[in-house]
């Protein structure tokens, strides 16, 4: 099975950026230790006023590995209290053209 | 100067997917021949109903190289007639965490 790519644009207010980065760091610290994790990169918009000030792009070995990692109660307890504070639009993707 | 990452989520209707991919191919064919282009990957959502069915992620040597390439009249003539048909949200990013 090919790797899958999680792309997660955050539609946050600029004043929440530092808190959103800290939220990402806590989530990433947990996820990078799970089976099937490949890598992750947090992107910050260069220019102010971007529609999505932060976008996470992560690679996983499979859809199943990603879903298992994020369904884990330990992960849900970690991100649950804050996830609604940072509106985001996660999706799983395959690369179809290069 | 560090590389910059263009991330461009397309908010298209599923029925327009094939046309949007063809639009991406025409744009990519032009851009990959410009100075400062590094690479590009078009991602398609694995599950139906994604907020962004297609997301382009491309790497450029600098913000200036990307802006010069996309300000080029030849590029604008190429994409101009169709760019409003496929709502998209391009932004330039730097990687701040891995």
Short mmCIF file of N, CA and C in Angstrom, two decimals:
data_model
loop_
_atom_site.label_atom_id
_atom_site.label_comp_id
_atom_site.label_asym_id
_atom_site.label_seq_id
_atom_site.Cartn_x
_atom_site.Cartn_y
_atom_site.Cartn_z
N UNK A 1 0.85 -1.20 0.00
CA UNK A 1 0.00 0.00 0.00
C UNK A 1 0.88 1.25 0.00
N UNK A 2 0.47 2.25 -0.74
CA UNK A 2 1.27 3.49 -0.81
C UNK A 2 1.09 4.32 0.44
N UNK A 3 2.08 5.15 0.71
CA UNK A 3 1.95 6.10 1.79
C UNK A 3 0.76 7.03 1.54
N UNK A 4 0.19 7.53 2.63
CA UNK A 4 -0.87 8.54 2.51
C UNK A 4 -0.38 9.82 3.16
N UNK A 5 -0.95 10.93 2.72
CA UNK A 5 -0.52 12.25 3.20
C UNK A 5 -1.69 12.92 3.92
N UNK A 6 -1.48 13.25 5.17
CA UNK A 6 -2.44 14.05 5.90
C UNK A 6 -2.13 15.52 5.65
N UNK A 7 -3.12 16.27 5.18
CA UNK A 7 -2.93 17.72 5.04
C UNK A 7 -4.01 18.39 5.88
N UNK A 8 -3.58 19.27 6.76
CA UNK A 8 -4.47 19.82 7.78
C UNK A 8 -4.31 21.34 7.88
N UNK A 9 -5.10 22.09 7.10
CA UNK A 9 -5.03 23.56 7.18
C UNK A 9 -5.74 24.08 8.43
N UNK A 10 -5.07 24.96 9.15
CA UNK A 10 -5.64 25.59 10.36
C UNK A 10 -6.12 26.99 10.01
N UNK A 11 -7.41 27.22 10.32
CA UNK A 11 -8.02 28.52 9.98
C UNK A 11 -8.07 29.37 11.25
N UNK A 12 -6.91 29.63 11.82
CA UNK A 12 -6.86 30.28 13.14
C UNK A 12 -6.69 31.79 13.04
N UNK A 13 -7.06 32.44 14.12
CA UNK A 13 -6.80 33.87 14.27
C UNK A 13 -5.29 34.05 14.55
N UNK A 14 -4.68 35.08 13.96
CA UNK A 14 -3.23 35.27 14.19
C UNK A 14 -2.84 35.31 15.66
N UNK A 15 -3.71 35.83 16.51
CA UNK A 15 -3.36 35.91 17.93
C UNK A 15 -3.27 34.53 18.59
N UNK A 16 -3.86 33.52 17.95
CA UNK A 16 -3.82 32.16 18.51
C UNK A 16 -2.67 31.33 17.95
N UNK A 17 -1.79 31.96 17.17
CA UNK A 17 -0.77 31.15 16.49
C UNK A 17 0.14 30.40 17.46
N UNK A 18 0.66 31.07 18.46
CA UNK A 18 1.59 30.41 19.38
C UNK A 18 0.91 29.24 20.09
N UNK A 19 -0.34 29.44 20.50
CA UNK A 19 -1.06 28.36 21.18
C UNK A 19 -1.33 27.20 20.22
N UNK A 20 -1.61 27.52 18.96
CA UNK A 20 -1.86 26.46 17.99
C UNK A 20 -0.58 25.67 17.71
N UNK A 21 0.56 26.35 17.68
CA UNK A 21 1.83 25.64 17.47
C UNK A 21 2.11 24.71 18.66
N UNK A 22 1.84 25.19 19.87
CA UNK A 22 2.04 24.35 21.05
C UNK A 22 1.10 23.13 21.00
N UNK A 23 -0.14 23.35 20.55
CA UNK A 23 -1.10 22.25 20.39
C UNK A 23 -0.55 21.24 19.39
N UNK A 24 -0.04 21.73 18.25
CA UNK A 24 0.53 20.84 17.23
C UNK A 24 1.70 20.05 17.82
N UNK A 25 2.54 20.70 18.61
CA UNK A 25 3.72 20.02 19.16
C UNK A 25 3.31 18.87 20.09
N UNK A 26 2.28 19.10 20.89
CA UNK A 26 1.82 18.02 21.78
C UNK A 26 1.28 16.84 20.97
N UNK A 27 0.47 17.17 19.95
CA UNK A 27 -0.09 16.10 19.11
C UNK A 27 1.02 15.37 18.36
N UNK A 28 1.97 16.11 17.80
CA UNK A 28 3.03 15.50 16.99
C UNK A 28 3.92 14.60 17.86
N UNK A 29 4.20 15.05 19.07
CA UNK A 29 5.05 14.27 19.97
C UNK A 29 4.44 12.89 20.22
N UNK A 30 3.11 12.85 20.34
CA UNK A 30 2.43 11.57 20.54
C UNK A 30 2.41 10.75 19.25
N UNK A 31 2.04 11.41 18.16
CA UNK A 31 1.82 10.66 16.90
C UNK A 31 3.11 10.08 16.34
N UNK A 32 4.23 10.77 16.53
CA UNK A 32 5.47 10.29 15.90
C UNK A 32 5.94 8.98 16.54
N UNK A 33 5.37 8.61 17.66
CA UNK A 33 5.74 7.34 18.29
C UNK A 33 4.79 6.20 17.93
N UNK A 34 3.81 6.48 17.06
CA UNK A 34 2.83 5.44 16.72
C UNK A 34 3.24 4.65 15.47
N UNK A 35 2.78 3.39 15.37
CA UNK A 35 3.12 2.59 14.19
C UNK A 35 2.59 3.23 12.91
N UNK A 36 3.43 3.25 11.89
CA UNK A 36 2.99 3.77 10.60
C UNK A 36 3.28 5.24 10.38
N UNK A 37 3.73 5.94 11.42
CA UNK A 37 4.12 7.34 11.24
C UNK A 37 5.39 7.42 10.40
N UNK A 38 5.42 8.33 9.44
CA UNK A 38 6.63 8.50 8.61
C UNK A 38 7.29 9.85 8.92
N UNK A 39 6.58 10.94 8.70
CA UNK A 39 7.16 12.25 9.01
C UNK A 39 6.05 13.30 9.08
N UNK A 40 6.40 14.47 9.57
CA UNK A 40 5.43 15.57 9.67
C UNK A 40 6.15 16.89 9.53
N UNK A 41 5.47 17.85 8.94
CA UNK A 41 6.05 19.19 8.76
C UNK A 41 4.95 20.23 9.03
N UNK A 42 5.22 21.15 9.94
CA UNK A 42 4.28 22.23 10.19
C UNK A 42 4.73 23.46 9.40
N UNK A 43 3.83 23.98 8.57
CA UNK A 43 4.13 25.13 7.72
C UNK A 43 3.45 26.38 8.27
N UNK A 44 4.19 27.47 8.29
CA UNK A 44 3.62 28.77 8.68
C UNK A 44 3.61 29.69 7.48
N UNK A 45 2.50 30.40 7.29
CA UNK A 45 2.39 31.33 6.16
C UNK A 45 3.45 32.42 6.28
N UNK A 46 4.07 32.74 5.16
CA UNK A 46 5.12 33.77 5.14
C UNK A 46 4.50 35.16 5.26
N UNK A 47 3.41 35.38 4.54
CA UNK A 47 2.78 36.70 4.55
C UNK A 47 1.61 36.72 5.53
N UNK A 48 1.40 37.85 6.23
CA UNK A 48 0.24 37.94 7.11
C UNK A 48 -1.06 37.92 6.31
N UNK A 49 -2.14 37.53 6.98
CA UNK A 49 -3.44 37.56 6.33
C UNK A 49 -3.78 36.33 5.52
N UNK A 50 -2.96 35.28 5.62
CA UNK A 50 -3.25 34.05 4.87
C UNK A 50 -4.56 33.43 5.37
N UNK A 51 -5.28 32.83 4.45
CA UNK A 51 -6.51 32.14 4.83
C UNK A 51 -6.22 31.04 5.85
N UNK A 52 -5.10 30.35 5.67
CA UNK A 52 -4.70 29.29 6.60
C UNK A 52 -3.30 29.62 7.12
N UNK A 53 -3.20 30.25 8.30
CA UNK A 53 -1.89 30.66 8.81
C UNK A 53 -0.94 29.50 9.07
N UNK A 54 -1.49 28.33 9.41
CA UNK A 54 -0.67 27.14 9.65
C UNK A 54 -1.25 25.97 8.86
N UNK A 55 -0.38 25.16 8.26
CA UNK A 55 -0.83 23.93 7.59
C UNK A 55 0.13 22.81 7.95
N UNK A 56 -0.42 21.73 8.47
CA UNK A 56 0.38 20.56 8.77
C UNK A 56 0.32 19.58 7.60
N UNK A 57 1.48 19.03 7.21
CA UNK A 57 1.55 18.00 6.18
C UNK A 57 2.34 16.83 6.75
N UNK A 58 1.69 15.69 6.90
CA UNK A 58 2.33 14.52 7.50
C UNK A 58 2.17 13.31 6.59
N UNK A 59 3.13 12.40 6.66
CA UNK A 59 3.07 11.16 5.87
C UNK A 59 2.89 9.98 6.81
N UNK A 60 1.99 9.08 6.40
CA UNK A 60 1.72 7.85 7.15
C UNK A 60 1.81 6.68 6.18
N UNK A 61 2.12 5.50 6.72
CA UNK A 61 2.27 4.32 5.88
C UNK A 61 0.95 3.87 5.27
N UNK A 62 -0.16 4.17 5.93
CA UNK A 62 -1.47 3.76 5.41
C UNK A 62 -2.57 4.55 6.10
N UNK A 63 -3.74 4.56 5.46
CA UNK A 63 -4.92 5.16 6.08
C UNK A 63 -5.22 4.49 7.41
N UNK A 64 -5.10 3.16 7.46
CA UNK A 64 -5.40 2.42 8.68
C UNK A 64 -4.49 2.82 9.83
N UNK A 65 -3.21 3.00 9.54
CA UNK A 65 -2.26 3.38 10.59
C UNK A 65 -2.62 4.76 11.14
N UNK A 66 -2.95 5.69 10.24
CA UNK A 66 -3.33 7.04 10.71
C UNK A 66 -4.59 6.98 11.56
N UNK A 67 -5.59 6.24 11.07
CA UNK A 67 -6.87 6.20 11.80
C UNK A 67 -6.71 5.54 13.16
N UNK A 68 -5.88 4.49 13.23
CA UNK A 68 -5.66 3.83 14.51
C UNK A 68 -4.97 4.79 15.49
N UNK A 69 -3.99 5.53 14.99
CA UNK A 69 -3.24 6.44 15.87
C UNK A 69 -4.14 7.54 16.41
N UNK A 70 -5.03 8.07 15.57
CA UNK A 70 -5.85 9.20 16.01
C UNK A 70 -7.11 8.75 16.74
N UNK A 71 -7.46 7.47 16.63
CA UNK A 71 -8.61 6.95 17.38
C UNK A 71 -8.19 6.50 18.78
N UNK A 72 -6.89 6.38 19.00
CA UNK A 72 -6.35 5.97 20.30
C UNK A 72 -6.87 6.90 21.41
N UNK A 73 -7.48 6.32 22.45
CA UNK A 73 -8.01 7.17 23.53
C UNK A 73 -6.97 8.10 24.14
N UNK A 74 -5.71 7.64 24.19
CA UNK A 74 -4.67 8.51 24.76
C UNK A 74 -4.48 9.77 23.91
N UNK A 75 -4.58 9.59 22.58
CA UNK A 75 -4.46 10.75 21.69
C UNK A 75 -5.68 11.66 21.82
N UNK A 76 -6.85 11.07 21.87
CA UNK A 76 -8.07 11.87 21.95
C UNK A 76 -8.11 12.67 23.27
N UNK A 77 -7.62 12.05 24.33
CA UNK A 77 -7.58 12.78 25.61
C UNK A 77 -6.59 13.95 25.53
N UNK A 78 -5.52 13.74 24.76
CA UNK A 78 -4.48 14.77 24.64
C UNK A 78 -4.99 15.99 23.86
N UNK A 79 -5.70 15.74 22.76
CA UNK A 79 -6.08 16.86 21.89
C UNK A 79 -7.51 17.33 22.12
N UNK A 80 -8.32 16.49 22.75
CA UNK A 80 -9.75 16.78 22.87
C UNK A 80 -10.10 18.16 23.40
N UNK A 81 -9.52 18.54 24.55
CA UNK A 81 -9.96 19.81 25.16
C UNK A 81 -9.71 21.02 24.27
N UNK A 82 -8.74 20.94 23.34
CA UNK A 82 -8.38 22.14 22.59
C UNK A 82 -8.72 22.09 21.11
N UNK A 83 -9.13 20.93 20.63
CA UNK A 83 -9.23 20.81 19.18
C UNK A 83 -10.27 21.77 18.58
N UNK A 84 -11.33 22.09 19.35
CA UNK A 84 -12.34 23.00 18.80
C UNK A 84 -11.89 24.46 18.84
N UNK A 85 -10.83 24.72 19.60
CA UNK A 85 -10.32 26.09 19.69
C UNK A 85 -9.60 26.50 18.40
N UNK A 86 -9.10 25.52 17.66
CA UNK A 86 -8.32 25.80 16.44
C UNK A 86 -9.00 25.16 15.25
N UNK A 87 -9.90 25.88 14.57
CA UNK A 87 -10.62 25.27 13.44
C UNK A 87 -9.65 24.75 12.39
N UNK A 88 -9.83 23.49 12.02
CA UNK A 88 -8.92 22.89 11.05
C UNK A 88 -9.69 21.90 10.18
N UNK A 89 -9.10 21.55 9.08
CA UNK A 89 -9.78 20.77 8.04
C UNK A 89 -8.90 19.61 7.59
N UNK A 90 -8.70 18.61 8.45
CA UNK A 90 -7.80 17.52 8.09
C UNK A 90 -8.37 16.64 7.00
N UNK A 91 -7.52 16.20 6.11
CA UNK A 91 -7.93 15.24 5.08
C UNK A 91 -6.77 14.34 4.73
N UNK A 92 -7.10 13.12 4.30
CA UNK A 92 -6.07 12.17 3.86
C UNK A 92 -6.02 12.19 2.34
N UNK A 93 -4.80 12.21 1.81
CA UNK A 93 -4.59 12.39 0.37
C UNK A 93 -3.61 11.37 -0.18
N UNK A 94 -3.74 11.15 -1.48
CA UNK A 94 -2.72 10.41 -2.21
C UNK A 94 -2.12 11.36 -3.24
N UNK A 95 -0.83 11.18 -3.52
CA UNK A 95 -0.18 12.00 -4.55
C UNK A 95 -0.53 11.41 -5.91
N UNK A 96 -1.15 12.23 -6.78
CA UNK A 96 -1.57 11.70 -8.09
C UNK A 96 -0.76 12.26 -9.25
N UNK A 97 -0.02 13.37 -9.02
CA UNK A 97 0.83 13.92 -10.08
C UNK A 97 2.06 14.52 -9.42
N UNK A 98 3.21 14.40 -10.12
CA UNK A 98 4.42 15.08 -9.63
C UNK A 98 5.07 15.78 -10.81
N UNK B 1 18.97 31.76 1.25
CA UNK B 1 17.55 31.81 1.58
C UNK B 1 16.96 30.40 1.54
N UNK B 2 16.09 30.10 2.47
CA UNK B 2 15.50 28.76 2.51
C UNK B 2 14.45 28.61 1.43
N UNK B 3 14.22 27.35 1.06
CA UNK B 3 13.13 27.06 0.14
C UNK B 3 11.80 27.50 0.74
N UNK B 4 10.86 27.83 -0.13
CA UNK B 4 9.50 28.14 0.32
C UNK B 4 8.55 27.10 -0.28
N UNK B 5 7.43 26.92 0.40
CA UNK B 5 6.46 25.90 0.00
C UNK B 5 5.14 26.58 -0.38
N UNK B 6 4.71 26.36 -1.60
CA UNK B 6 3.38 26.81 -2.01
C UNK B 6 2.39 25.70 -1.67
N UNK B 7 1.36 26.06 -0.91
CA UNK B 7 0.29 25.09 -0.64
C UNK B 7 -1.00 25.71 -1.16
N UNK B 8 -1.70 24.96 -2.00
CA UNK B 8 -2.83 25.51 -2.73
C UNK B 8 -4.02 24.56 -2.68
N UNK B 9 -4.90 24.72 -1.67
CA UNK B 9 -6.08 23.87 -1.59
C UNK B 9 -7.15 24.32 -2.60
N UNK B 10 -7.69 23.36 -3.34
CA UNK B 10 -8.75 23.62 -4.32
C UNK B 10 -10.10 23.21 -3.73
N UNK B 11 -11.03 24.18 -3.73
CA UNK B 11 -12.35 23.94 -3.12
C UNK B 11 -13.34 23.65 -4.24
N UNK B 12 -13.08 22.62 -5.02
CA UNK B 12 -13.87 22.38 -6.22
C UNK B 12 -15.01 21.40 -5.99
N UNK B 13 -15.97 21.46 -6.90
CA UNK B 13 -17.04 20.48 -6.92
C UNK B 13 -16.46 19.18 -7.48
N UNK B 14 -16.88 18.03 -6.92
CA UNK B 14 -16.33 16.75 -7.43
C UNK B 14 -16.48 16.58 -8.94
N UNK B 15 -17.53 17.11 -9.53
CA UNK B 15 -17.71 16.94 -10.98
C UNK B 15 -16.66 17.70 -11.79
N UNK B 16 -16.00 18.66 -11.16
CA UNK B 16 -14.97 19.44 -11.86
C UNK B 16 -13.57 18.88 -11.65
N UNK B 17 -13.45 17.72 -11.02
CA UNK B 17 -12.12 17.24 -10.66
C UNK B 17 -11.22 17.02 -11.88
N UNK B 18 -11.74 16.33 -12.87
CA UNK B 18 -10.89 16.03 -14.04
C UNK B 18 -10.43 17.32 -14.73
N UNK B 19 -11.33 18.28 -14.84
CA UNK B 19 -10.97 19.55 -15.48
C UNK B 19 -9.94 20.30 -14.63
N UNK B 20 -10.09 20.22 -13.30
CA UNK B 20 -9.13 20.89 -12.42
C UNK B 20 -7.75 20.24 -12.52
N UNK B 21 -7.72 18.92 -12.64
CA UNK B 21 -6.43 18.24 -12.79
C UNK B 21 -5.77 18.65 -14.11
N UNK B 22 -6.56 18.75 -15.18
CA UNK B 22 -6.01 19.18 -16.47
C UNK B 22 -5.47 20.62 -16.38
N UNK B 23 -6.20 21.46 -15.64
CA UNK B 23 -5.76 22.85 -15.40
C UNK B 23 -4.43 22.84 -14.65
N UNK B 24 -4.33 22.03 -13.61
CA UNK B 24 -3.08 21.91 -12.84
C UNK B 24 -1.94 21.46 -13.75
N UNK B 25 -2.22 20.49 -14.62
CA UNK B 25 -1.16 19.96 -15.50
C UNK B 25 -0.61 21.04 -16.44
N UNK B 26 -1.51 21.85 -16.97
CA UNK B 26 -1.04 22.93 -17.86
C UNK B 26 -0.18 23.93 -17.09
N UNK B 27 -0.65 24.29 -15.89
CA UNK B 27 0.12 25.25 -15.09
C UNK B 27 1.47 24.66 -14.69
N UNK B 28 1.46 23.39 -14.24
CA UNK B 28 2.69 22.75 -13.77
C UNK B 28 3.71 22.62 -14.90
N UNK B 29 3.23 22.28 -16.08
CA UNK B 29 4.12 22.11 -17.23
C UNK B 29 4.89 23.41 -17.51
N UNK B 30 4.20 24.53 -17.35
CA UNK B 30 4.86 25.82 -17.54
C UNK B 30 5.81 26.13 -16.37
N UNK B 31 5.31 25.96 -15.15
CA UNK B 31 6.08 26.41 -13.98
C UNK B 31 7.35 25.59 -13.76
N UNK B 32 7.32 24.31 -14.11
CA UNK B 32 8.50 23.49 -13.82
C UNK B 32 9.70 23.88 -14.69
N UNK B 33 9.47 24.68 -15.70
CA UNK B 33 10.58 25.14 -16.54
C UNK B 33 11.11 26.51 -16.11
N UNK B 34 10.55 27.07 -15.04
CA UNK B 34 10.96 28.42 -14.62
C UNK B 34 12.10 28.35 -13.59
N UNK B 35 12.93 29.43 -13.54
CA UNK B 35 14.02 29.46 -12.56
C UNK B 35 13.48 29.39 -11.12
N UNK B 36 14.13 28.56 -10.31
CA UNK B 36 13.73 28.49 -8.90
C UNK B 36 12.72 27.41 -8.58
N UNK B 37 12.16 26.78 -9.61
CA UNK B 37 11.21 25.69 -9.36
C UNK B 37 11.99 24.49 -8.80
N UNK B 38 11.47 23.84 -7.76
CA UNK B 38 12.13 22.65 -7.20
C UNK B 38 11.30 21.40 -7.48
N UNK B 39 10.07 21.37 -6.99
CA UNK B 39 9.22 20.20 -7.26
C UNK B 39 7.77 20.55 -6.99
N UNK B 40 6.87 19.67 -7.39
CA UNK B 40 5.44 19.89 -7.16
C UNK B 40 4.74 18.54 -7.03
N UNK B 41 3.71 18.52 -6.19
CA UNK B 41 2.94 17.29 -6.00
C UNK B 41 1.47 17.67 -5.90
N UNK B 42 0.66 17.03 -6.74
CA UNK B 42 -0.79 17.25 -6.65
C UNK B 42 -1.39 16.11 -5.85
N UNK B 43 -2.13 16.48 -4.79
CA UNK B 43 -2.74 15.50 -3.89
C UNK B 43 -4.25 15.43 -4.15
N UNK B 44 -4.77 14.21 -4.20
CA UNK B 44 -6.22 14.03 -4.30
C UNK B 44 -6.74 13.38 -3.03
N UNK B 45 -7.86 13.89 -2.51
CA UNK B 45 -8.45 13.33 -1.29
C UNK B 45 -8.83 11.87 -1.51
N UNK B 46 -8.52 11.04 -0.51
CA UNK B 46 -8.81 9.62 -0.60
C UNK B 46 -10.32 9.38 -0.41
N UNK B 47 -10.92 10.07 0.53
CA UNK B 47 -12.34 9.87 0.81
C UNK B 47 -13.17 10.94 0.10
N UNK B 48 -14.36 10.57 -0.39
CA UNK B 48 -15.22 11.58 -1.01
C UNK B 48 -15.72 12.57 0.04
N UNK B 49 -16.09 13.75 -0.41
CA UNK B 49 -16.67 14.74 0.49
C UNK B 49 -15.65 15.61 1.20
N UNK B 50 -14.39 15.52 0.82
CA UNK B 50 -13.37 16.35 1.46
C UNK B 50 -13.64 17.83 1.19
N UNK B 51 -13.32 18.65 2.16
CA UNK B 51 -13.47 20.09 1.99
C UNK B 51 -12.62 20.57 0.80
N UNK B 52 -11.42 20.02 0.66
CA UNK B 52 -10.53 20.37 -0.44
C UNK B 52 -10.19 19.09 -1.22
N UNK B 53 -10.91 18.80 -2.30
CA UNK B 53 -10.67 17.54 -3.03
C UNK B 53 -9.28 17.43 -3.62
N UNK B 54 -8.66 18.57 -3.96
CA UNK B 54 -7.31 18.58 -4.50
C UNK B 54 -6.48 19.62 -3.75
N UNK B 55 -5.23 19.28 -3.45
CA UNK B 55 -4.31 20.24 -2.85
C UNK B 55 -2.95 20.10 -3.53
N UNK B 56 -2.45 21.20 -4.04
CA UNK B 56 -1.12 21.23 -4.64
C UNK B 56 -0.10 21.69 -3.61
N UNK B 57 1.04 20.99 -3.54
CA UNK B 57 2.14 21.38 -2.66
C UNK B 57 3.40 21.44 -3.52
N UNK B 58 3.98 22.61 -3.65
CA UNK B 58 5.15 22.79 -4.51
C UNK B 58 6.26 23.48 -3.74
N UNK B 59 7.50 23.19 -4.11
CA UNK B 59 8.65 23.82 -3.48
C UNK B 59 9.34 24.73 -4.48
N UNK B 60 9.71 25.93 -4.01
CA UNK B 60 10.44 26.91 -4.81
C UNK B 60 11.66 27.38 -4.04
N UNK B 61 12.66 27.82 -4.77
CA UNK B 61 13.90 28.26 -4.12
C UNK B 61 13.71 29.52 -3.28
N UNK B 62 12.74 30.36 -3.66
CA UNK B 62 12.51 31.60 -2.92
C UNK B 62 11.14 32.16 -3.28
N UNK B 63 10.66 33.04 -2.41
CA UNK B 63 9.42 33.76 -2.68
C UNK B 63 9.54 34.53 -3.99
N UNK B 64 10.69 35.17 -4.21
CA UNK B 64 10.88 35.96 -5.42
C UNK B 64 10.78 35.13 -6.68
N UNK B 65 11.37 33.92 -6.64
CA UNK B 65 11.32 33.05 -7.81
C UNK B 65 9.88 32.65 -8.12
N UNK B 66 9.11 32.32 -7.08
CA UNK B 66 7.71 31.94 -7.30
C UNK B 66 6.92 33.12 -7.85
N UNK B 67 7.12 34.30 -7.25
CA UNK B 67 6.34 35.46 -7.70
C UNK B 67 6.69 35.85 -9.14
N UNK B 68 7.96 35.75 -9.49
CA UNK B 68 8.36 36.07 -10.86
C UNK B 68 7.72 35.09 -11.84
N UNK B 69 7.71 33.81 -11.48
CA UNK B 69 7.16 32.80 -12.38
C UNK B 69 5.67 33.00 -12.60
N UNK B 70 4.95 33.34 -11.53
CA UNK B 70 3.50 33.45 -11.66
C UNK B 70 3.06 34.83 -12.15
N UNK B 71 3.96 35.80 -12.11
CA UNK B 71 3.63 37.13 -12.67
C UNK B 71 3.92 37.18 -14.16
N UNK B 72 4.64 36.20 -14.66
CA UNK B 72 5.01 36.12 -16.08
C UNK B 72 3.74 36.17 -16.95
N UNK B 73 3.67 37.10 -17.89
CA UNK B 73 2.46 37.22 -18.73
C UNK B 73 2.11 35.90 -19.45
N UNK B 74 3.11 35.12 -19.80
CA UNK B 74 2.82 33.85 -20.48
C UNK B 74 2.06 32.90 -19.54
N UNK B 75 2.44 32.95 -18.25
CA UNK B 75 1.73 32.09 -17.29
C UNK B 75 0.32 32.61 -17.06
N UNK B 76 0.19 33.92 -16.93
CA UNK B 76 -1.13 34.49 -16.66
C UNK B 76 -2.08 34.24 -17.83
N UNK B 77 -1.55 34.30 -19.04
CA UNK B 77 -2.40 34.02 -20.20
C UNK B 77 -2.84 32.55 -20.20
N UNK B 78 -1.94 31.70 -19.70
CA UNK B 78 -2.23 30.26 -19.69
C UNK B 78 -3.33 29.91 -18.69
N UNK B 79 -3.26 30.50 -17.50
CA UNK B 79 -4.20 30.10 -16.45
C UNK B 79 -5.39 31.05 -16.32
N UNK B 80 -5.25 32.26 -16.84
CA UNK B 80 -6.25 33.29 -16.62
C UNK B 80 -7.69 32.89 -16.91
N UNK B 81 -7.96 32.33 -18.10
CA UNK B 81 -9.35 32.07 -18.45
C UNK B 81 -10.05 31.09 -17.50
N UNK B 82 -9.29 30.23 -16.82
CA UNK B 82 -9.94 29.19 -16.01
C UNK B 82 -9.75 29.34 -14.52
N UNK B 83 -8.91 30.26 -14.11
CA UNK B 83 -8.56 30.24 -12.69
C UNK B 83 -9.77 30.51 -11.78
N UNK B 84 -10.74 31.28 -12.24
CA UNK B 84 -11.91 31.55 -11.40
C UNK B 84 -12.88 30.37 -11.36
N UNK B 85 -12.70 29.44 -12.28
CA UNK B 85 -13.60 28.29 -12.32
C UNK B 85 -13.29 27.31 -11.19
N UNK B 86 -12.06 27.36 -10.68
CA UNK B 86 -11.64 26.42 -9.64
C UNK B 86 -11.21 27.21 -8.41
N UNK B 87 -12.13 27.46 -7.46
CA UNK B 87 -11.77 28.26 -6.28
C UNK B 87 -10.59 27.63 -5.54
N UNK B 88 -9.56 28.43 -5.27
CA UNK B 88 -8.39 27.90 -4.61
C UNK B 88 -7.78 28.99 -3.72
N UNK B 89 -6.94 28.56 -2.81
CA UNK B 89 -6.43 29.43 -1.74
C UNK B 89 -4.92 29.29 -1.64
N UNK B 90 -4.18 29.77 -2.63
CA UNK B 90 -2.73 29.58 -2.59
C UNK B 90 -2.06 30.43 -1.51
N UNK B 91 -1.07 29.85 -0.87
CA UNK B 91 -0.28 30.59 0.11
C UNK B 91 1.15 30.09 0.09
N UNK B 92 2.07 31.00 0.43
CA UNK B 92 3.49 30.61 0.53
C UNK B 92 3.83 30.38 2.00
N UNK B 93 4.56 29.30 2.25
CA UNK B 93 4.83 28.86 3.61
C UNK B 93 6.30 28.55 3.82
N UNK B 94 6.70 28.61 5.09
CA UNK B 94 8.00 28.09 5.50
C UNK B 94 7.73 26.95 6.48
N UNK B 95 8.60 25.96 6.47
CA UNK B 95 8.49 24.85 7.42
C UNK B 95 9.09 25.31 8.75
N UNK B 96 8.28 25.27 9.81
CA UNK B 96 8.77 25.75 11.11
C UNK B 96 8.98 24.63 12.13
N UNK B 97 8.39 23.45 11.88
CA UNK B 97 8.59 22.31 12.79
C UNK B 97 8.61 21.04 11.96
N UNK B 98 9.44 20.08 12.37
CA UNK B 98 9.42 18.76 11.73
C UNK B 98 9.44 17.69 12.82
#
